[in-house]
Coordinates of C-alpha atoms and ligand atoms in Angstrom, one line a residue:
M511 CA 1.8 6.0 -76.7
N512 CA 5.6 5.5 -77.9
R513 CA 6.3 4.1 -81.0
S514 CA 8.5 1.3 -79.4
L515 CA 5.6 0.3 -77.4
R516 CA 3.1 0.0 -80.3
I517 CA 6.0 -2.0 -81.8
R518 CA 6.5 -4.3 -79.2
G519 CA 2.8 -4.5 -79.0
F520 CA 2.3 -6.1 -82.2
V521 CA 5.3 -8.5 -82.1
V522 CA 4.7 -9.8 -78.8
A523 CA 1.2 -10.4 -79.5
G524 CA 2.8 -12.4 -82.9
I525 CA 5.1 -14.0 -80.9
L526 CA 2.7 -15.6 -78.5
L527 CA 1.3 -17.7 -81.2
L528 CA 4.1 -19.4 -80.8
S529 CA 4.4 -22.5 -79.7
P530 CA 7.3 -24.4 -77.8
S531 CA 8.8 -27.6 -76.9
W532 CA 9.1 -30.1 -74.3
S533 CA 10.0 -33.9 -73.4
S534 CA 9.8 -37.2 -71.8
G535 CA 11.4 -39.9 -70.4
D536 CA 12.8 -39.3 -66.8
S537 CA 10.3 -38.3 -63.8
P538 CA 11.2 -34.4 -63.0
D539 CA 13.2 -33.7 -59.9
P540 CA 10.6 -32.3 -57.6
A541 CA 12.8 -28.8 -57.1
A542 CA 12.7 -28.0 -60.5
V543 CA 9.0 -28.8 -60.6
E544 CA 8.4 -26.3 -58.1
R545 CA 11.2 -23.9 -59.3
G546 CA 9.3 -24.2 -62.8
R547 CA 5.8 -23.5 -61.5
V548 CA 6.9 -20.4 -59.6
A549 CA 8.8 -19.2 -62.8
L550 CA 5.7 -19.5 -65.0
T551 CA 3.0 -18.5 -62.7
S552 CA 4.3 -15.4 -61.3
T553 CA 6.7 -13.6 -63.9
G554 CA 6.2 -12.4 -67.4
Y555 CA 9.2 -12.4 -68.8
L556 CA 7.7 -10.0 -71.7
K557 CA 8.0 -6.3 -71.7
P558 CA 4.5 -4.6 -71.7
G559 CA 2.1 -4.9 -74.9
W560 CA -0.7 -3.1 -73.7
S561 CA -0.6 -0.1 -70.7
G562 CA -2.6 -1.6 -67.7
A563 CA -5.3 0.8 -68.2
A564 CA -6.4 -1.2 -71.2
Y565 CA -8.0 -4.1 -69.4
R566 CA -10.3 -1.9 -67.6
R567 CA -11.0 0.3 -71.1
A568 CA -11.2 -2.9 -73.5
G569 CA -15.0 -3.2 -71.9
S570 CA -16.1 0.3 -73.9
L571 CA -15.4 -1.3 -77.0
W572 CA -18.3 -4.1 -76.3
G573 CA -20.8 -1.9 -78.4
E574 CA -24.8 -2.5 -76.6
N575 CA -22.8 -5.1 -73.8
A576 CA -20.4 -2.7 -72.6
P577 CA -20.6 -3.2 -69.0
A578 CA -20.7 0.7 -66.5
A579 CA -17.9 2.6 -65.6
D580 CA -18.8 1.5 -62.0
T581 CA -19.3 -2.2 -62.5
P582 CA -17.6 -3.7 -59.3
A583 CA -14.3 -5.2 -60.3
D584 CA -15.3 -8.8 -60.1
A585 CA -18.2 -8.5 -62.5
Y586 CA -16.0 -6.7 -64.9
A587 CA -13.5 -9.4 -64.7
A588 CA -15.8 -12.1 -65.3
A589 CA -17.7 -10.2 -68.1
F590 CA -14.1 -9.9 -69.7
N591 CA -13.5 -13.5 -69.4
Q592 CA -16.9 -13.7 -71.1
R593 CA -15.9 -11.8 -73.9
Y594 CA -12.9 -12.8 -74.7
G595 CA -13.0 -16.7 -73.7
L596 CA -10.3 -16.5 -70.5
H597 CA -10.7 -18.5 -67.1
P598 CA -10.1 -16.9 -63.7
A599 CA -6.2 -17.9 -62.2
P600 CA -6.0 -20.8 -60.2
F601 CA -2.7 -18.5 -59.0
P602 CA -2.5 -15.0 -57.8
N603 CA -2.7 -12.7 -60.7
D604 CA -3.3 -9.5 -59.7
G605 CA -6.9 -9.6 -60.4
L606 CA -6.0 -10.3 -64.1
P607 CA -7.2 -13.9 -65.6
M608 CA -5.1 -16.8 -66.4
G609 CA -2.9 -15.5 -69.9
L610 CA -2.9 -11.8 -69.1
R611 CA -0.4 -10.7 -66.4
R612 CA 1.2 -7.3 -65.4
A613 CA 4.4 -6.1 -66.9
G614 CA 7.6 -3.6 -66.4
E615 CA 6.8 -2.2 -63.1
K616 CA 2.9 -3.2 -62.7
S617 CA 2.4 -0.3 -65.5
G618 CA 2.2 -2.3 -68.0
M619 CA 0.2 -5.6 -69.6
Q620 CA 1.5 -8.9 -71.2
I621 CA -0.3 -12.0 -72.3
D622 CA 1.7 -15.3 -71.6
C623 CA 1.5 -19.0 -71.9
M624 CA -1.3 -19.4 -70.3
V625 CA -3.8 -17.1 -72.7
C626 CA -3.8 -20.5 -74.7
H627 CA -2.2 -23.1 -72.8
G628 CA -4.8 -22.2 -69.6
G629 CA -8.2 -23.5 -69.7
S630 CA -11.4 -24.4 -67.6
I631 CA -13.9 -27.2 -67.2
G632 CA -16.8 -27.0 -65.1
G633 CA -15.7 -24.0 -63.3
Q634 CA -12.6 -24.9 -62.3
S635 CA -9.1 -23.1 -64.2
Y636 CA -6.6 -25.6 -65.0
V637 CA -2.8 -24.6 -66.2
G638 CA -2.1 -26.4 -69.1
L639 CA -5.4 -27.3 -70.2
G640 CA -5.5 -26.0 -73.5
N641 CA -8.1 -23.0 -73.9
T642 CA -11.0 -24.4 -75.9
T643 CA -12.9 -20.5 -75.9
L644 CA -10.3 -17.9 -76.6
D645 CA -10.9 -15.3 -79.1
M646 CA -7.3 -14.6 -79.4
R647 CA -8.1 -12.0 -82.7
A648 CA -10.6 -10.2 -80.6
L649 CA -8.5 -9.9 -77.2
L650 CA -5.5 -8.3 -79.3
Y651 CA -7.5 -6.2 -81.3
D652 CA -9.5 -4.5 -78.5
L653 CA -6.8 -4.1 -76.0
T654 CA -4.9 -2.7 -79.1
R655 CA -7.8 -0.1 -79.7
A656 CA -8.2 0.6 -75.6
D657 CA -4.9 2.3 -76.0
D658 CA -5.9 4.5 -79.1
R659 CA -3.7 2.1 -81.5
R660 CA -4.2 0.0 -84.1
L661 CA -2.9 -3.5 -85.1
P662 CA -1.6 -3.7 -88.6
P663 CA -3.0 -6.0 -90.8
S664 CA -2.6 -9.7 -90.5
L665 CA -1.4 -11.8 -93.4
F666 CA -3.1 -14.7 -92.2
H667 CA -6.2 -15.6 -89.9
L668 CA -5.2 -15.6 -85.8
N669 CA -8.3 -17.6 -85.8
T670 CA -11.8 -17.6 -87.2
A671 CA -13.5 -19.7 -84.6
R672 CA -13.1 -19.7 -80.7
G673 CA -10.9 -22.2 -79.2
T674 CA -8.8 -22.1 -82.0
V675 CA -5.6 -20.3 -82.8
N676 CA -2.7 -20.0 -85.2
A677 CA 0.4 -20.7 -83.0
G678 CA 2.6 -22.0 -86.2
M679 CA 2.2 -18.6 -88.4
I680 CA 3.2 -16.7 -85.8
S681 CA 6.4 -19.0 -84.9
A682 CA 6.5 -19.2 -88.5
V683 CA 6.9 -15.0 -88.7
L684 CA 9.1 -14.8 -86.3
L685 CA 11.8 -16.7 -87.4
S686 CA 11.6 -15.7 -91.5
V687 CA 12.9 -12.1 -89.7
R688 CA 15.7 -13.6 -87.7
N689 CA 19.0 -14.9 -89.6
S690 CA 20.6 -18.1 -89.0
D691 CA 22.8 -16.5 -85.9
L692 CA 19.3 -15.2 -85.0
S693 CA 20.5 -11.4 -85.2
V694 CA 17.4 -9.9 -86.7
R695 CA 17.1 -8.8 -90.4
K696 CA 14.8 -6.2 -91.9
I697 CA 13.7 -8.1 -95.1
P698 CA 12.1 -11.8 -94.3
L699 CA 13.6 -14.7 -95.7
P700 CA 11.0 -16.4 -97.6
L701 CA 10.3 -19.4 -96.0
G702 CA 6.6 -20.5 -97.9
A703 CA 4.8 -21.8 -94.3
N704 CA 1.2 -22.0 -95.2
L705 CA -0.1 -23.1 -91.7
P706 CA -3.8 -23.2 -90.3
E707 CA -5.7 -22.5 -86.7
L708 CA -4.9 -25.1 -84.2
D709 CA -6.6 -26.4 -81.0
V710 CA -4.3 -26.1 -78.1
P711 CA -3.0 -29.6 -77.0
P712 CA -3.2 -30.1 -73.3
W713 CA 0.4 -30.2 -71.4
W714 CA -0.4 -33.3 -69.1
H715 CA 0.4 -35.3 -72.0
L716 CA 4.4 -34.3 -72.5
A717 CA 5.6 -36.6 -69.4
R718 CA 4.9 -39.7 -72.0
K719 CA 5.6 -38.1 -75.5
T720 CA 9.1 -38.5 -76.5
T721 CA 8.2 -36.0 -79.5
M722 CA 5.9 -33.5 -79.6
Y723 CA 3.9 -31.0 -81.6
Y724 CA 0.9 -32.4 -83.9
D725 CA 3.5 -33.8 -86.2
G726 CA 5.7 -35.3 -83.9
R727 CA 9.4 -33.9 -85.7
T728 CA 10.7 -32.1 -82.4
D729 CA 12.3 -34.0 -79.8
A730 CA 10.1 -33.8 -76.7
R731 CA 13.1 -33.1 -74.4
S732 CA 13.9 -30.0 -76.4
V733 CA 13.8 -26.6 -74.0
R734 CA 14.9 -24.1 -76.6
S735 CA 11.6 -24.8 -79.3
I736 CA 9.9 -23.4 -76.5
L737 CA 11.8 -20.0 -76.4
Q738 CA 10.6 -19.6 -79.8
F739 CA 7.9 -17.1 -77.9
F740 CA 10.6 -15.0 -77.3
L741 CA 12.2 -14.4 -80.9
A742 CA 10.1 -11.3 -81.1
E743 CA 12.2 -9.2 -78.4
K744 CA 15.1 -11.2 -77.0
S745 CA 18.8 -11.7 -78.3
L746 CA 20.5 -14.8 -78.7
E747 CA 21.9 -14.0 -75.1
E748 CA 19.1 -13.2 -73.8
L749 CA 17.3 -16.6 -75.3
K750 CA 20.8 -18.4 -73.6
E751 CA 19.9 -16.8 -70.2
L752 CA 16.2 -17.9 -70.1
E753 CA 17.0 -21.3 -70.9
P754 CA 17.5 -22.8 -67.6
T755 CA 14.6 -21.2 -66.2
F756 CA 12.2 -23.4 -69.1
R757 CA 13.8 -26.3 -68.4
D758 CA 12.5 -26.0 -65.0
I759 CA 9.1 -24.6 -66.3
Q760 CA 9.5 -28.1 -68.5
A761 CA 9.5 -29.9 -65.6
Y762 CA 6.8 -28.5 -64.7
M763 CA 4.6 -29.3 -67.3
K764 CA 6.2 -32.5 -67.0
S765 CA 4.3 -32.8 -63.6
L766 CA 0.7 -32.0 -64.7
K767 CA -1.5 -34.4 -64.0
P768 CA -5.3 -34.3 -65.7
P769 CA -8.8 -34.2 -63.8
K770 CA -10.6 -37.3 -63.0
Y771 CA -14.3 -37.3 -65.3
P772 CA -16.2 -35.5 -62.6
F773 CA -19.9 -37.7 -63.0
A774 CA -20.6 -41.7 -62.6
I775 CA -18.9 -44.3 -64.8
D776 CA -20.1 -47.7 -65.4
A777 CA -17.7 -50.0 -64.4
A778 CA -19.0 -52.9 -66.1
K779 CA -19.4 -51.6 -69.5
A780 CA -16.2 -49.4 -68.9
E781 CA -14.4 -52.7 -68.7
R782 CA -15.9 -53.9 -71.9
G783 CA -14.9 -51.0 -73.1
K784 CA -11.2 -51.6 -72.1
T785 CA -11.4 -55.1 -74.6
V786 CA -12.8 -52.9 -77.7
F787 CA -10.2 -50.7 -77.3
A788 CA -7.7 -53.4 -76.9
K789 CA -8.3 -54.4 -80.2
T790 CA -9.0 -51.3 -82.0
C791 CA -7.0 -48.4 -80.6
V792 CA -3.7 -49.8 -78.4
K793 CA -1.4 -50.1 -81.6
C794 CA -1.4 -46.3 -81.8
H795 CA -2.7 -44.8 -78.8
G796 CA -0.8 -47.3 -76.0
T797 CA -2.1 -48.6 -72.8
Y798 CA -3.0 -46.7 -69.5
G799 CA -2.8 -47.2 -65.6
P800 CA 0.6 -47.5 -63.7
D801 CA 2.2 -50.3 -66.2
G802 CA 0.9 -48.4 -69.5
H803 CA 3.1 -48.0 -71.9
Y804 CA 2.6 -45.2 -74.7
P805 CA 4.0 -46.0 -78.4
N806 CA 4.8 -42.8 -79.6
R807 CA 3.5 -43.5 -83.2
V808 CA 3.5 -40.8 -86.2
V809 CA 1.1 -41.8 -88.3
E810 CA 1.1 -41.2 -92.2
L811 CA -1.4 -38.7 -93.4
A812 CA -2.7 -41.7 -95.8
V813 CA -3.8 -43.6 -93.3
I814 CA -5.0 -41.1 -90.3
G815 CA -6.6 -39.0 -93.5
T816 CA -7.3 -36.0 -91.2
D817 CA -7.1 -32.5 -92.4
P818 CA -3.1 -32.1 -94.3
A819 CA -2.9 -28.4 -93.9
R820 CA -0.8 -28.5 -90.5
A821 CA 1.0 -31.3 -91.4
Q822 CA 1.7 -30.0 -95.3
G823 CA 2.2 -26.3 -94.2
L824 CA 5.2 -26.2 -92.3
S825 CA 7.5 -25.8 -95.4
D826 CA 10.7 -27.8 -95.9
R827 CA 12.3 -24.1 -96.0
L828 CA 11.5 -23.5 -92.8
V829 CA 12.4 -26.6 -91.1
A830 CA 15.9 -26.1 -92.7
H831 CA 16.6 -22.6 -91.7
Y832 CA 15.2 -23.7 -88.4
N833 CA 17.6 -26.2 -87.8
T834 CA 20.8 -23.8 -88.8
T835 CA 19.7 -21.6 -85.6
W836 CA 21.2 -22.3 -81.9
L837 CA 17.4 -23.3 -81.3
A838 CA 17.9 -26.6 -82.9
E839 CA 21.2 -27.2 -82.1
D840 CA 20.7 -30.0 -79.5
Y841 CA 17.2 -31.5 -80.8
P842 CA 17.1 -30.6 -84.8
A843 CA 13.6 -30.6 -86.4
D844 CA 12.8 -34.1 -88.2
P845 CA 13.7 -32.8 -92.2
E846 CA 11.2 -35.4 -92.5
M847 CA 7.0 -34.9 -92.6
V848 CA 5.3 -38.3 -92.0
G849 CA 1.4 -37.0 -90.5
Y850 CA 0.3 -36.3 -87.2
Q851 CA 1.3 -38.1 -83.8
A852 CA -0.9 -40.6 -82.2
P853 CA -1.5 -38.5 -79.1
P854 CA -1.9 -39.9 -75.7
L855 CA -5.7 -39.8 -74.6
D856 CA -4.8 -39.4 -70.8
G857 CA -7.8 -37.0 -69.4
I858 CA -9.2 -37.2 -73.0
W859 CA -13.0 -36.3 -71.6
A860 CA -11.7 -32.7 -70.8
T861 CA -10.3 -31.9 -73.9
A862 CA -12.8 -31.7 -76.5
P863 CA -13.0 -30.5 -78.9
Y864 CA -11.3 -33.5 -80.8
L865 CA -8.4 -33.6 -83.4
H866 CA -5.7 -31.1 -83.8
N867 CA -8.0 -28.8 -85.2
G868 CA -10.8 -29.6 -82.7
S869 CA -13.1 -30.3 -85.8
V870 CA -15.4 -32.6 -84.0
P871 CA -17.3 -31.9 -80.8
T872 CA -17.6 -35.0 -79.2
L873 CA -16.2 -38.1 -78.8
A874 CA -19.3 -40.0 -80.0
A875 CA -18.7 -38.1 -83.5
L876 CA -14.9 -39.2 -83.5
L877 CA -15.9 -42.5 -83.4
K878 CA -18.9 -42.7 -85.9
S879 CA -17.6 -39.9 -88.8
V880 CA -21.2 -39.9 -90.6
D881 CA -22.6 -38.1 -87.0
R882 CA -19.8 -35.4 -87.6
P883 CA -21.5 -31.6 -88.1
A884 CA -20.1 -29.7 -91.0
R885 CA -21.2 -26.2 -89.1
F886 CA -21.3 -26.2 -85.3
K887 CA -21.8 -23.5 -82.6
R888 CA -20.3 -24.3 -79.9
P889 CA -21.3 -23.4 -76.3
P890 CA -20.8 -19.9 -74.4
S891 CA -18.6 -21.1 -71.6
T892 CA -17.0 -24.7 -70.0
G893 CA -19.6 -24.9 -67.4
L894 CA -20.7 -28.5 -66.9
E895 CA -24.4 -27.7 -67.7
H896 CA -23.1 -27.6 -71.3
Y897 CA -21.4 -30.9 -71.5
D898 CA -22.7 -33.9 -73.1
Q899 CA -22.0 -37.2 -70.9
V900 CA -23.4 -39.4 -73.3
Q901 CA -21.9 -38.0 -76.2
V902 CA -18.6 -37.1 -74.4
G903 CA -18.0 -33.7 -75.1
W904 CA -19.6 -30.1 -76.1
K905 CA -23.6 -30.1 -76.5
F906 CA -23.8 -28.1 -80.2
T907 CA -25.8 -26.8 -82.2
V908 CA -25.6 -27.7 -86.0
V909 CA -25.7 -24.6 -88.0
A910 CA -26.9 -25.7 -91.9
D911 CA -26.4 -23.0 -93.7
P912 CA -23.6 -20.2 -93.7
P913 CA -25.9 -17.6 -91.7
S914 CA -26.9 -14.7 -93.7
P915 CA -26.6 -12.0 -93.6
P916 CA -23.6 -12.8 -92.0
L917 CA -23.2 -12.8 -88.1
P918 CA -21.3 -9.8 -86.4
P919 CA -17.6 -10.9 -85.6
F920 CA -18.3 -11.4 -82.0
E921 CA -21.1 -13.6 -82.8
A922 CA -19.7 -15.8 -85.9
Q923 CA -16.4 -16.5 -84.0
F924 CA -18.6 -18.9 -82.1
I925 CA -18.9 -20.9 -85.0
Y926 CA -17.0 -23.4 -86.6
D927 CA -17.0 -24.0 -89.6
T928 CA -15.3 -27.3 -91.1
S929 CA -15.3 -25.9 -95.2
R930 CA -12.6 -23.2 -94.0
F931 CA -8.5 -23.9 -94.5
G932 CA -7.3 -26.3 -92.3
L933 CA -10.9 -26.9 -90.5
S934 CA -12.0 -30.0 -92.2
N935 CA -13.4 -33.1 -90.3
G936 CA -12.4 -35.8 -92.2
G937 CA -10.3 -39.3 -91.5
H938 CA -9.8 -41.1 -88.2
R939 CA -12.5 -43.7 -89.0
F940 CA -11.3 -46.2 -87.0
G941 CA -14.7 -46.4 -84.8
D942 CA -16.8 -46.6 -88.0
D943 CA -16.9 -50.6 -88.1
L944 CA -18.1 -50.7 -84.4
A945 CA -21.6 -52.0 -83.5
D946 CA -23.5 -49.2 -81.8
E947 CA -23.2 -50.9 -78.2
A948 CA -19.1 -51.6 -78.8
R949 CA -18.9 -47.9 -79.2
S950 CA -20.8 -46.4 -76.3
D951 CA -18.8 -49.5 -74.5
L952 CA -15.6 -47.6 -75.8
I953 CA -16.5 -44.2 -74.7
E954 CA -17.2 -45.6 -71.2
Y955 CA -13.8 -46.6 -71.0
L956 CA -11.9 -43.7 -72.6
K957 CA -13.9 -41.4 -69.5
T958 CA -11.6 -43.9 -67.0
L959 CA -8.3 -42.1 -68.6
Ligands
HEC1016 C1 -1.3 -18.3 -78.9 C2 -1.3 -19.4 -78.5 C3 -0.4 -20.0 -77.6 C4 0.5 -19.6 -77.1 C5 0.5 -18.0 -76.5 C6 1.7 -20.6 -76.2 N1 1.0 -21.7 -77.0 FE1 2.1 -23.6 -76.4 N2 0.9 -24.7 -78.1 C7 0.1 -23.9 -79.0 C8 -0.3 -24.8 -80.0 C9 -1.4 -24.4 -80.5 C10 0.4 -25.7 -80.0 C11 0.6 -27.1 -81.1 C12 1.4 -26.7 -81.6 C13 1.6 -27.6 -83.3 O1 1.5 -28.6 -82.8 O2 1.6 -27.4 -84.3 C14 0.9 -25.6 -78.8 C15 2.2 -26.6 -78.4 C16 2.9 -26.5 -77.7 C17 3.7 -27.4 -76.7 C18 4.1 -29.0 -77.4 C19 3.0 -29.9 -76.5 C20 2.5 -31.4 -77.5 O3 2.1 -32.1 -76.4 O4 3.0 -31.5 -78.7 C21 4.4 -27.2 -75.6 C22 5.1 -27.9 -74.7 C23 3.6 -25.5 -75.7 N3 2.9 -25.5 -76.5 C24 4.4 -25.0 -74.4 C25 4.0 -23.6 -74.8 C26 5.1 -22.8 -73.8 C27 5.7 -23.1 -72.6 C28 4.2 -21.4 -74.3 C29 4.6 -19.9 -73.5 C30 6.2 -19.7 -73.4 C31 3.3 -21.6 -75.1 N4 3.1 -23.1 -75.6 C32 3.0 -20.6 -75.6 C33 -0.5 -22.6 -78.7 C34 0.3 -21.6 -78.2
HEC1017 C1 -3.4 -46.3 -87.2 C2 -3.2 -44.9 -85.9 C3 -4.6 -44.8 -84.8 C4 -5.7 -45.9 -84.5 C5 -5.9 -47.5 -85.0 C6 -6.7 -44.9 -83.7 N1 -6.4 -44.0 -83.3 FE1 -7.2 -42.2 -82.4 N2 -5.9 -41.1 -83.5 C7 -4.6 -41.6 -84.5 C8 -4.0 -40.3 -84.4 C9 -2.7 -40.0 -85.6 C10 -4.8 -38.8 -84.0 C11 -4.6 -37.3 -84.2 C12 -5.1 -37.0 -85.5 C13 -5.3 -35.6 -85.6 O1 -5.1 -34.9 -84.7 O2 -5.5 -35.3 -87.0 C14 -5.6 -39.5 -83.1 C15 -6.8 -39.2 -82.4 C16 -7.5 -39.5 -81.5 C17 -8.2 -38.6 -80.5 C18 -8.5 -37.1 -80.4 C19 -7.4 -36.8 -79.6 C20 -7.4 -35.1 -79.1 O3 -6.5 -34.8 -78.3 O4 -8.1 -34.7 -80.0 C21 -9.2 -39.5 -79.9 C22 -10.1 -38.9 -78.9 C23 -8.9 -40.9 -80.5 N3 -7.8 -40.6 -81.4 C24 -9.1 -42.1 -80.0 C25 -9.1 -43.3 -80.8 C26 -9.8 -44.3 -80.5 C27 -11.1 -44.8 -79.2 C28 -9.3 -45.7 -81.5 C29 -10.0 -46.9 -81.6 C30 -11.4 -47.1 -82.0 C31 -8.5 -45.1 -82.4 N4 -8.3 -43.6 -81.7 C32 -7.6 -45.8 -83.2 C33 -4.1 -42.4 -84.6 C34 -4.8 -43.8 -84.2

């Protein structure tokens, strides 16, 4: 394995963790939407990080679950997706799941945006639904080992649980090895960011947002902030060349719509719930339907009270450095940290677990904070048999004590432990004072969004 490929594999793995940006307001031009769809789903923008054979060889690393060498392609794909929490591609992808793609004349393989931003629910894959089953760490480590290489030890947790991922830290690390003119530095800048792993937000909210990312500090029109993702291997000139393509991809993202709730809804109950929502929730989350208004409110940390690590972990130095680069020239990040943006709730039924860190498995627990589990086991897939239509969200099992002896890593990643850095489940207590009946009406209404 040649050395530059090895370095690239690592850097790209790192890069991937980055996140991007977007915008709002104007309704996207249909031709741009279509160009963006094609650009996002049929093209790889990174050099290969792994050999094409790593996909098939990864299975040999699963111990007693390793599939036989002659397992048919379809059965292998299903096992691979189950193992790493990936989903079948709803577009032609050469037999690979969403998030992986052939790269470099098909001799290699790479990850793309949909490794995190491609999810499924009820057996249906959606581009733009956050991937709530992904085990990013296992995926990157196994593909690398399958190529007979090792990833260097990471300075931070990529993910301790399935479905969360430390996108922010990757972006922080990438920025730290670029100067203000985006030339590459040998010695990283001490930018001081300390970000936690996060749940992945759905792309279908972008059309309503004027600011984006969980802290609402980036203008949602920024295309360049998405390109941070490519800092691992692209020069400033190359980033400039990619910008128009990613403007189209942004238009595509803004055209996406959430799937409809697939079960029956009690219309009279939902109508009563709408009244509860109007009294208790609209001021932050806005109104829905054709005349819906989204207030785009960023709520102070002291008021929202959810885990502060994401909001506080983006250091002033990192933001200041970002703002000296081309990436921020048109839309600089807001130097002031306020707290968390109250997101639109369109398609909220489909995006459990809730809050920016995915710490609350159901809407019922979100709206009654004493019912939130401190440690829980997530279901093995997004099949509807694991979906809870009463609590609305994923069925979960409470795990009372940390397992002893510790579980093997593969099983341990199914357990979400709110005592870990960035993963606490407090705050957002706006549903606590509701009567049980009113809360259940409210949940019925939320199914309609
Ligand atoms: C490793 C996982 C990962 C990858 C890969 C990734 N993202 Fe993200 N993305 C995230 C996470 C996590 C967030 C939330 C970050 C935050 O606010 O701190 C996010 C946020 C975003 C947002 C803002 C959404 C909002 O409503 O605030 C956009 C837009 C976005 N990503 C686009 C992309 C695009 C385009 C790519 C590919 C070039 C990409 N992402 C690759 C994980 C990822
Ligand atoms: C004072 C403003 C405010 C009020 C009032 C409020 N929320 Fe929120 N809500 C927020 C913020 C901010 C977040 C994001 C917090 C985070 O992720 O840490 C949020 C998150 C949520 C989420 C999770 C979104 C996701 O994608 O994970 C849901 C669901 C929600 N709120 C529903 C409600 C409902 C229902 C009510 C009324 C009972 C309500 N909220 C009242 C500010 C508010």
